[in-house]
Amino acid sequence: MTLAPMNLVRVNLGARSYDVRIGPGLLSRAGAEIAPLLRRKRVAIVTDATVAPLHLATLQAALEAEGIAHTALTLPAGEATKSWPHFATCVDWLLDQKVERKDIVVALGGGVIGDLVGFAAAVLRRGVRFVQLPTTLLSQVDSSVGGKTGINSTHGKNLIGAFHQPSLVLADTAILSTLPQRDLLSGYGEVVKYGLLGDAGFYDWLETHAPRLRHDPSALLHAVTRSVQMKAEIVERDETEEGDRALLNLGHTFCHALEKATGYSDRLLHGEGVAIGCALAFELSQRLGLCSQEAPSRVRAHLKAMGMKCDLSDIPGDLPGAEALLGLMAQDKKVVDGQLRFILARGIGEAFVAADVPSEPVLHLLRDHL
Ligand code: GLY
């Protein structure tokens, strides 16, 4: 049997190091990939109602092929699942399944399932190991790697959580073909972010190849792999976000305010907000004299060529005024000592953390785009 091309990224974090395997067909090999981690041949799987009909049977067959017993919990799909009630259901179910300290919990799904199950694994019996099987582009390139886990509170998104690294991530790029186009493009918002924040060569490559990602498995494999490599490098430097990890928040200060303003509804998906936020962050950088006019123009041109939202006016429905949006930014959990923190750029691939951005140019930028 010829195996499809498979890439490996190692996340080096001492005793918490792990592999991210990336490539087509990994789901149907998951049993063989997970088996070496097991102390006893059984796992508990948590997934959601969208993913289960598409992928759960493949995972179960892969586990059975290796003689691994399994049991599964299917939670409702959607952001509302990242909440205390579903978290409690998940933890109680894992205890009902008699998951022990040395067992493995498998998260099969997108960012919601990965974050919730990772957090459940972090606290269950003071910490059990878990494996991420991310099923969306966004979770493959971002949320499944790096150990941020958690749920939302009525006070805001991701406010309750823990750093808990997975023991293995299996990113099956072939299953991304089941994603609706809008979800794929939303995930692409996080891919383009990596080029913009730290790798101009990757950004050049994306400008040429990204329009064909859906139909070009080797381009998709490269895009996911390079994104994961960049995330791994940043997480290795700064696991708990004392400094450099904040670079991963390029576009996110704007994005979080826009997500709040649109009620976390399908008016704006997270990755769409990231893409708009990146375009605004580059324009703010240009207005502050940090980068040339060419950079924000290139960002917007590429997002447009991808068929993505890149402006505030691309968000359907009314938005609050510039002052109200700035107020929402000030509530972001990334705010330190009341100072707005932005990720700005000196050019494509040259982002940096700016802790002292004055509010006036931000207000002007928002006013000009509303
Ligand atoms: N998603 C941003 C981070 O993992 O730090």
PDB file of N, CA and C in Angstrom, residues 141-182:
ATOM      1  N   VAL A 141      -5.091  24.484  11.819  1.00  0.00           N
ATOM      2  CA  VAL A 141      -3.945  25.405  11.767  1.00  0.00           C
ATOM      3  C   VAL A 141      -3.788  26.226  13.042  1.00  0.00           C
ATOM      4  N   ASP A 142      -4.803  26.220  13.889  1.00  0.00           N
ATOM      5  CA  ASP A 142      -4.697  27.089  15.064  1.00  0.00           C
ATOM      6  C   ASP A 142      -5.083  26.400  16.361  1.00  0.00           C
ATOM      7  N   SER A 143      -6.378  26.171  16.575  1.00  0.00           N
ATOM      8  CA  SER A 143      -6.804  25.868  17.954  1.00  0.00           C
ATOM      9  C   SER A 143      -6.383  24.498  18.468  1.00  0.00           C
ATOM     10  N   SER A 144      -6.101  23.531  17.568  1.00  0.00           N
ATOM     11  CA  SER A 144      -5.736  22.196  18.081  1.00  0.00           C
ATOM     12  C   SER A 144      -4.289  22.139  18.570  1.00  0.00           C
ATOM     13  N   VAL A 145      -3.497  23.142  18.199  1.00  0.00           N
ATOM     14  CA  VAL A 145      -2.066  23.146  18.527  1.00  0.00           C
ATOM     15  C   VAL A 145      -1.797  24.264  19.537  1.00  0.00           C
ATOM     16  N   GLY A 146      -1.064  23.967  20.579  1.00  0.00           N
ATOM     17  CA  GLY A 146      -0.637  25.040  21.483  1.00  0.00           C
ATOM     18  C   GLY A 146      -1.214  24.990  22.866  1.00  0.00           C
ATOM     19  N   GLY A 147      -2.243  24.149  23.085  1.00  0.00           N
ATOM     20  CA  GLY A 147      -2.671  23.875  24.452  1.00  0.00           C
ATOM     21  C   GLY A 147      -3.604  24.880  25.089  1.00  0.00           C
ATOM     22  N   LYS A 148      -4.140  25.835  24.312  1.00  0.00           N
ATOM     23  CA  LYS A 148      -5.163  26.704  24.912  1.00  0.00           C
ATOM     24  C   LYS A 148      -6.481  25.935  24.907  1.00  0.00           C
ATOM     25  N   THR A 149      -7.068  25.752  26.079  1.00  0.00           N
ATOM     26  CA  THR A 149      -8.340  25.038  26.173  1.00  0.00           C
ATOM     27  C   THR A 149      -9.295  25.884  26.991  1.00  0.00           C
ATOM     28  N   GLY A 150     -10.597  25.669  26.822  1.00  0.00           N
ATOM     29  CA  GLY A 150     -11.504  26.435  27.664  1.00  0.00           C
ATOM     30  C   GLY A 150     -12.911  26.525  27.117  1.00  0.00           C
ATOM     31  N   ILE A 151     -13.721  27.261  27.856  1.00  0.00           N
ATOM     32  CA  ILE A 151     -15.111  27.490  27.486  1.00  0.00           C
ATOM     33  C   ILE A 151     -15.417  28.985  27.625  1.00  0.00           C
ATOM     34  N   ASN A 152     -16.603  29.360  27.159  1.00  0.00           N
ATOM     35  CA  ASN A 152     -17.012  30.764  27.240  1.00  0.00           C
ATOM     36  C   ASN A 152     -17.791  31.021  28.533  1.00  0.00           C
ATOM     37  N   SER A 153     -17.833  32.281  28.926  1.00  0.00           N
ATOM     38  CA  SER A 153     -18.644  32.675  30.076  1.00  0.00           C
ATOM     39  C   SER A 153     -19.623  33.735  29.576  1.00  0.00           C
ATOM     40  N   THR A 154     -20.621  34.058  30.393  1.00  0.00           N
ATOM     41  CA  THR A 154     -21.497  35.169  29.991  1.00  0.00           C
ATOM     42  C   THR A 154     -20.689  36.465  29.940  1.00  0.00           C
ATOM     43  N   HIS A 155     -19.509  36.483  30.572  1.00  0.00           N
ATOM     44  CA  HIS A 155     -18.650  37.678  30.548  1.00  0.00           C
ATOM     45  C   HIS A 155     -17.841  37.783  29.257  1.00  0.00           C
ATOM     46  N   GLY A 156     -17.730  36.716  28.500  1.00  0.00           N
ATOM     47  CA  GLY A 156     -16.975  36.789  27.255  1.00  0.00           C
ATOM     48  C   GLY A 156     -16.455  35.427  26.824  1.00  0.00           C
ATOM     49  N   LYS A 157     -15.824  35.443  25.643  1.00  0.00           N
ATOM     50  CA  LYS A 157     -15.344  34.176  25.064  1.00  0.00           C
ATOM     51  C   LYS A 157     -14.047  33.711  25.723  1.00  0.00           C
ATOM     52  N   ASN A 158     -13.920  32.417  25.909  1.00  0.00           N
ATOM     53  CA  ASN A 158     -12.663  31.787  26.353  1.00  0.00           C
ATOM     54  C   ASN A 158     -12.159  32.328  27.685  1.00  0.00           C
ATOM     55  N   LEU A 159     -13.055  32.796  28.532  1.00  0.00           N
ATOM     56  CA  LEU A 159     -12.591  33.393  29.790  1.00  0.00           C
ATOM     57  C   LEU A 159     -12.326  32.353  30.870  1.00  0.00           C
ATOM     58  N   ILE A 160     -12.769  31.108  30.644  1.00  0.00           N
ATOM     59  CA  ILE A 160     -12.547  30.049  31.634  1.00  0.00           C
ATOM     60  C   ILE A 160     -11.738  28.968  30.935  1.00  0.00           C
ATOM     61  N   GLY A 161     -10.568  28.655  31.437  1.00  0.00           N
ATOM     62  CA  GLY A 161      -9.797  27.638  30.724  1.00  0.00           C
ATOM     63  C   GLY A 161      -8.459  27.351  31.364  1.00  0.00           C
ATOM     64  N   ALA A 162      -7.670  26.598  30.639  1.00  0.00           N
ATOM     65  CA  ALA A 162      -6.367  26.184  31.155  1.00  0.00           C
ATOM     66  C   ALA A 162      -5.427  25.938  29.981  1.00  0.00           C
ATOM     67  N   PHE A 163      -4.139  26.069  30.230  1.00  0.00           N
ATOM     68  CA  PHE A 163      -3.173  25.575  29.249  1.00  0.00           C
ATOM     69  C   PHE A 163      -3.014  24.089  29.497  1.00  0.00           C
ATOM     70  N   HIS A 164      -3.320  23.293  28.508  1.00  0.00           N
ATOM     71  CA  HIS A 164      -3.169  21.832  28.647  1.00  0.00           C
ATOM     72  C   HIS A 164      -2.834  21.299  27.249  1.00  0.00           C
ATOM     73  N   GLN A 165      -1.583  20.898  27.078  1.00  0.00           N
ATOM     74  CA  GLN A 165      -1.149  20.480  25.734  1.00  0.00           C
ATOM     75  C   GLN A 165      -1.699  19.098  25.398  1.00  0.00           C
ATOM     76  N   PRO A 166      -2.104  18.882  24.141  1.00  0.00           N
ATOM     77  CA  PRO A 166      -2.502  17.531  23.732  1.00  0.00           C
ATOM     78  C   PRO A 166      -1.282  16.618  23.692  1.00  0.00           C
ATOM     79  N   SER A 167      -1.526  15.300  23.628  1.00  0.00           N
ATOM     80  CA  SER A 167      -0.421  14.341  23.512  1.00  0.00           C
ATOM     81  C   SER A 167      -0.121  14.031  22.053  1.00  0.00           C
ATOM     82  N   LEU A 168      -1.043  14.369  21.182  1.00  0.00           N
ATOM     83  CA  LEU A 168      -0.895  14.098  19.749  1.00  0.00           C
ATOM     84  C   LEU A 168      -1.985  14.878  19.022  1.00  0.00           C
ATOM     85  N   VAL A 169      -1.639  15.398  17.842  1.00  0.00           N
ATOM     86  CA  VAL A 169      -2.655  16.030  16.988  1.00  0.00           C
ATOM     87  C   VAL A 169      -2.597  15.331  15.634  1.00  0.00           C
ATOM     88  N   LEU A 170      -3.737  14.888  15.143  1.00  0.00           N
ATOM     89  CA  LEU A 170      -3.817  14.254  13.816  1.00  0.00           C
ATOM     90  C   LEU A 170      -4.689  15.136  12.940  1.00  0.00           C
ATOM     91  N   ALA A 171      -4.063  15.854  12.017  1.00  0.00           N
ATOM     92  CA  ALA A 171      -4.800  16.769  11.139  1.00  0.00           C
ATOM     93  C   ALA A 171      -4.955  16.106   9.770  1.00  0.00           C
ATOM     94  N   ASP A 172      -6.109  15.529   9.544  1.00  0.00           N
ATOM     95  CA  ASP A 172      -6.387  14.838   8.280  1.00  0.00           C
ATOM     96  C   ASP A 172      -6.873  15.871   7.261  1.00  0.00           C
ATOM     97  N   THR A 173      -5.999  16.225   6.333  1.00  0.00           N
ATOM     98  CA  THR A 173      -6.341  17.304   5.399  1.00  0.00           C
ATOM     99  C   THR A 173      -7.414  16.868   4.392  1.00  0.00           C
ATOM    100  N   ALA A 174      -7.567  15.561   4.177  1.00  0.00           N
ATOM    101  CA  ALA A 174      -8.578  15.110   3.200  1.00  0.00           C
ATOM    102  C   ALA A 174      -9.990  15.407   3.701  1.00  0.00           C
ATOM    103  N   ILE A 175     -10.182  15.370   5.029  1.00  0.00           N
ATOM    104  CA  ILE A 175     -11.550  15.564   5.507  1.00  0.00           C
ATOM    105  C   ILE A 175     -11.995  17.026   5.398  1.00  0.00           C
ATOM    106  N   LEU A 176     -11.067  17.915   5.070  1.00  0.00           N
ATOM    107  CA  LEU A 176     -11.467  19.315   4.889  1.00  0.00           C
ATOM    108  C   LEU A 176     -12.362  19.477   3.657  1.00  0.00           C
ATOM    109  N   SER A 177     -12.353  18.466   2.786  1.00  0.00           N
ATOM    110  CA  SER A 177     -13.216  18.551   1.595  1.00  0.00           C
ATOM    111  C   SER A 177     -14.696  18.489   1.978  1.00  0.00           C
ATOM    112  N   THR A 178     -14.994  18.044   3.208  1.00  0.00           N
ATOM    113  CA  THR A 178     -16.411  18.008   3.626  1.00  0.00           C
ATOM    114  C   THR A 178     -16.866  19.364   4.176  1.00  0.00           C
ATOM    115  N   LEU A 179     -15.934  20.305   4.287  1.00  0.00           N
ATOM    116  CA  LEU A 179     -16.299  21.613   4.865  1.00  0.00           C
ATOM    117  C   LEU A 179     -17.051  22.470   3.861  1.00  0.00           C
ATOM    118  N   PRO A 180     -18.107  23.166   4.310  1.00  0.00           N
ATOM    119  CA  PRO A 180     -18.713  24.167   3.433  1.00  0.00           C
ATOM    120  C   PRO A 180     -17.664  25.228   3.054  1.00  0.00           C
ATOM    121  N   GLN A 181     -17.811  25.803   1.855  1.00  0.00           N
ATOM    122  CA  GLN A 181     -16.823  26.769   1.365  1.00  0.00           C
ATOM    123  C   GLN A 181     -16.631  27.931   2.355  1.00  0.00           C
ATOM    124  N   ARG A 182     -17.718  28.378   2.958  1.00  0.00           N
ATOM    125  CA  ARG A 182     -17.589  29.525   3.875  1.00  0.00           C
ATOM    126  C   ARG A 182     -16.707  29.162   5.067  1.00  0.00           C
TER     127      ARG A 182
END
